GROMACS .gro file of N, CA and C in nm:
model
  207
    1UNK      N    1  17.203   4.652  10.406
    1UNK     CA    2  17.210   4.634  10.551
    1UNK      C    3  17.167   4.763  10.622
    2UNK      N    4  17.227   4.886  10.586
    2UNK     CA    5  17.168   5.017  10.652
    2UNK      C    6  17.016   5.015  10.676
    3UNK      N    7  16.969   5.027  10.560
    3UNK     CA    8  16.793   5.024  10.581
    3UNK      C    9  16.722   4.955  10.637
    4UNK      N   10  16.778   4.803  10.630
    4UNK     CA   11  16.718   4.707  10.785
    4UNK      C   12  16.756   4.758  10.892
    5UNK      N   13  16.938   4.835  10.924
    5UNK     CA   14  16.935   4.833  11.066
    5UNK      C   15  16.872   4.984  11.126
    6UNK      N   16  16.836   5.045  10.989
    6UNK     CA   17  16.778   5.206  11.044
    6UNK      C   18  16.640   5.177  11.053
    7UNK      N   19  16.573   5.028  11.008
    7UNK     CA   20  16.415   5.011  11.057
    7UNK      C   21  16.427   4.941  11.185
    8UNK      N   22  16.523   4.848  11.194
    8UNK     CA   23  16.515   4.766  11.394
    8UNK      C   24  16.547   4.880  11.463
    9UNK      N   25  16.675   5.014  11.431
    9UNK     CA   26  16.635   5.098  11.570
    9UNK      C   27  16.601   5.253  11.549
   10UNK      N   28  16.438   5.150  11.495
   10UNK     CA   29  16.335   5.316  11.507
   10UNK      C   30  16.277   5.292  11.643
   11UNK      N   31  16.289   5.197  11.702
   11UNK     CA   32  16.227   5.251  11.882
   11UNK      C   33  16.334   5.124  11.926
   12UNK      N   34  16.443   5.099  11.926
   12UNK     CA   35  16.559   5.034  12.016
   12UNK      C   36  16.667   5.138  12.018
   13UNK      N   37  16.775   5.100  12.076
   13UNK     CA   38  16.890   5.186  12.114
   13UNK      C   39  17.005   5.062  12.026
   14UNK      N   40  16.954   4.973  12.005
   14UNK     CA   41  17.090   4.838  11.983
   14UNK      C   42  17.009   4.752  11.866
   15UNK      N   43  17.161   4.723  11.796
   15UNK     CA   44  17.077   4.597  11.656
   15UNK      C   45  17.182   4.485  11.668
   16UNK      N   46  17.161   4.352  11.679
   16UNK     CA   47  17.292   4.330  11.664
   16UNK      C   48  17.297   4.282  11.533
   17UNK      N   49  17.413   4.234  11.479
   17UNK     CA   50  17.401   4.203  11.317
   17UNK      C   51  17.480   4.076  11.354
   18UNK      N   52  17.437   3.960  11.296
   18UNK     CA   53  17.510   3.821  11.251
   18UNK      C   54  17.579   3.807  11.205
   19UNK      N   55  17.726   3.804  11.262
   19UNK     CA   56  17.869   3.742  11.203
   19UNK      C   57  17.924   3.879  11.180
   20UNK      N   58  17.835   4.008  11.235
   20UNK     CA   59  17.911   4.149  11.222
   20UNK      C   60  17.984   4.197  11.339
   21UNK      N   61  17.882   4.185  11.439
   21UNK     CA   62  17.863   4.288  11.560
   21UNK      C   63  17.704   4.329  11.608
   22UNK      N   64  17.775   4.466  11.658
   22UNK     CA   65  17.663   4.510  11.689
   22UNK      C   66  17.673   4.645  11.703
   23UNK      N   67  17.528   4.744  11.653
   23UNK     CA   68  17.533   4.866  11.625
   23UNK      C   69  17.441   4.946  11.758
   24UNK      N   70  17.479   5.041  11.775
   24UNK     CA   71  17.428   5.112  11.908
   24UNK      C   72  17.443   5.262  11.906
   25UNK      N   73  17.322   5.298  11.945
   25UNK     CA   74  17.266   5.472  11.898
   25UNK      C   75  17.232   5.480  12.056
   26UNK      N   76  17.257   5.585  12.048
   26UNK     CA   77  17.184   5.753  12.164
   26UNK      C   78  17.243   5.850  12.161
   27UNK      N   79  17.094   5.907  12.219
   27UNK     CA   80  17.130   6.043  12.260
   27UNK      C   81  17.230   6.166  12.264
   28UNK      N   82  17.321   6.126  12.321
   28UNK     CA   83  17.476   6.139  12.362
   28UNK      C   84  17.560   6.005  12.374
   29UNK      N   85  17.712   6.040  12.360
   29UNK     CA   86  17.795   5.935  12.371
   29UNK      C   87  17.792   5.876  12.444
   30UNK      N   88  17.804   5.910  12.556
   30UNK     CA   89  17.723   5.838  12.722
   30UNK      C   90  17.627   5.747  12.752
   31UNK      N   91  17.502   5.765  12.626
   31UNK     CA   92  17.395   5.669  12.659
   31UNK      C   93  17.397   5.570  12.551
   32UNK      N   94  17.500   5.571  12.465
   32UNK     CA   95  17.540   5.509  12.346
   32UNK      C   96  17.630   5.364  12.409
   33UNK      N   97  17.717   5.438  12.512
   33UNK     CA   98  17.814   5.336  12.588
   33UNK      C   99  17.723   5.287  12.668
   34UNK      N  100  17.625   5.326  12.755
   34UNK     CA  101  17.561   5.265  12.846
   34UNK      C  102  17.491   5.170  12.745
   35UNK      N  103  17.452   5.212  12.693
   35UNK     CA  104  17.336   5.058  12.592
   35UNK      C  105  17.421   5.024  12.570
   36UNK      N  106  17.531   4.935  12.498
   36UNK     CA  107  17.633   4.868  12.481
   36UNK      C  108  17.664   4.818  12.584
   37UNK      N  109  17.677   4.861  12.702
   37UNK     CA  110  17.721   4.783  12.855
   37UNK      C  111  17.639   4.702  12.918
   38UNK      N  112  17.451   4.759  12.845
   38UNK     CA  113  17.359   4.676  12.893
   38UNK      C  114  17.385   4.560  12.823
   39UNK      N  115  17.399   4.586  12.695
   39UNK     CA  116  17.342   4.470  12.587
   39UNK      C  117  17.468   4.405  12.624
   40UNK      N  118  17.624   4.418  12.666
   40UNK     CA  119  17.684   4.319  12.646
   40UNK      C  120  17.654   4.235  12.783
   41UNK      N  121  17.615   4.323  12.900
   41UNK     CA  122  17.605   4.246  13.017
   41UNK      C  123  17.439   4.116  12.970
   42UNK      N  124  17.370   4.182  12.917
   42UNK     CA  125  17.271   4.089  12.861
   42UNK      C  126  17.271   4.001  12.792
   43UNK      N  127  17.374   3.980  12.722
   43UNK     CA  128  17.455   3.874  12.607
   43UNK      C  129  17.493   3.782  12.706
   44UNK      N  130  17.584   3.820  12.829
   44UNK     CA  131  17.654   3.744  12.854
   44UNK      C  132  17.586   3.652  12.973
   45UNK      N  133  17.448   3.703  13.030
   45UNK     CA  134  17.400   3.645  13.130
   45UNK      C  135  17.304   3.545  13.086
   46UNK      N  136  17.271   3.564  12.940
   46UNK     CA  137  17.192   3.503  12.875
   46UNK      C  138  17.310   3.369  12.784
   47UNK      N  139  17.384   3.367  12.754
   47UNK     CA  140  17.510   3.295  12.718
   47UNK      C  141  17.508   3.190  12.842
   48UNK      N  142  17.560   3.240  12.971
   48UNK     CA  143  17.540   3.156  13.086
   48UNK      C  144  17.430   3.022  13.099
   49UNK      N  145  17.312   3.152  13.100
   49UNK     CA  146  17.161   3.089  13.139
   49UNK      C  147  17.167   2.991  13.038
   50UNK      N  148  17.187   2.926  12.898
   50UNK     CA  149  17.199   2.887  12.809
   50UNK      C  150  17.270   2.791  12.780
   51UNK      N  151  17.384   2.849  12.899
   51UNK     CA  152  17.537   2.663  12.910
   51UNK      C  153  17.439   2.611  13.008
   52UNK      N  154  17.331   2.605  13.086
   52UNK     CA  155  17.270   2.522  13.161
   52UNK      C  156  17.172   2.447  13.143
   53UNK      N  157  17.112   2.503  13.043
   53UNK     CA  158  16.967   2.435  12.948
   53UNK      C  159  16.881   2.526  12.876
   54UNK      N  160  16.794   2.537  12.806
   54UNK     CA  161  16.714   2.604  12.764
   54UNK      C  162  16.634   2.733  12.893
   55UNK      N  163  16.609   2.825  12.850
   55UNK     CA  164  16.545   2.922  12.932
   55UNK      C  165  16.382   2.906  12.972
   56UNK      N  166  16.349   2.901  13.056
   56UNK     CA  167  16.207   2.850  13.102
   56UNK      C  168  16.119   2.957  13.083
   57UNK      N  169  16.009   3.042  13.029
   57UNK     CA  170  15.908   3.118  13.073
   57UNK      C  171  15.859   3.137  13.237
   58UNK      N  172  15.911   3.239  13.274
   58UNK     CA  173  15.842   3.227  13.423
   58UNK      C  174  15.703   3.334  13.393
   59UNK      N  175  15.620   3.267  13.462
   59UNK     CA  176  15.474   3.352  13.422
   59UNK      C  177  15.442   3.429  13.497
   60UNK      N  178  15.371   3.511  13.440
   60UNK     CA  179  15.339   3.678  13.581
   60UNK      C  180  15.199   3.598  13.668
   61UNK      N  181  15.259   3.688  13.782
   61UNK     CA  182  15.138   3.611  13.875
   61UNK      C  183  14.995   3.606  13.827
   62UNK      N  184  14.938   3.665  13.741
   62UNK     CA  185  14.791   3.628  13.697
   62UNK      C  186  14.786   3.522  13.617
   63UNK      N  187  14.857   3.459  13.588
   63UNK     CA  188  14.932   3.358  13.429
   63UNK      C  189  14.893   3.227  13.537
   64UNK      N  190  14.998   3.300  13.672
   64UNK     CA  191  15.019   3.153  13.829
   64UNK      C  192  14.869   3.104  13.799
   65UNK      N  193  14.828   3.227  13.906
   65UNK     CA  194  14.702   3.239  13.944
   65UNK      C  195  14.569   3.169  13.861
   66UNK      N  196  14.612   3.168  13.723
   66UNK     CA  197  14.498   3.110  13.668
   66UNK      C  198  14.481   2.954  13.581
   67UNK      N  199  14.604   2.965  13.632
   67UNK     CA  200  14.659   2.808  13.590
   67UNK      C  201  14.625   2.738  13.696
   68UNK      N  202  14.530   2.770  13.819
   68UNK     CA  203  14.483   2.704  13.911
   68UNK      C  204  14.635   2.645  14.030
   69UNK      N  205  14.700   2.760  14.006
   69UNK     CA  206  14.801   2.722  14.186
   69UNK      C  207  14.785   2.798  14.251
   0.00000   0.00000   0.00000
């Protein structure tokens, strides 16, 4: 398990692991807690978005734009 989660965060701050948790690196202790506060606030808005239906792709305006609207 170490060596997978020391290859997902060679450029992330967060790994989460299945049926473990989740592991979280920085800088200082400070930016260690802040990624953890992102990722759990991101868990949980995405949890939400998810009791309502599947998540839609919203497309960047050149994506709009060329899909002829």
């Amino acid at each position: 398990i170490a060596n997978g989660i020391t290859e997902k965060l060679a450029d992330r701050d967060a790994c989460l692991l299945g049926n473990h948790g989740v592991v979280v690196v920085g800088k200082t202790l400070e930016s260690a807690v802040a990624a953890h506060e992102s990722l759990e606030k991101a868990t949980e808005i995405d949890t939400i978005a998810r009791s309502i239906g599947e998540p839609v792709e919203i497309p960047t305006a050149d994506e709009y734009y060329k899909a002829g609207h």
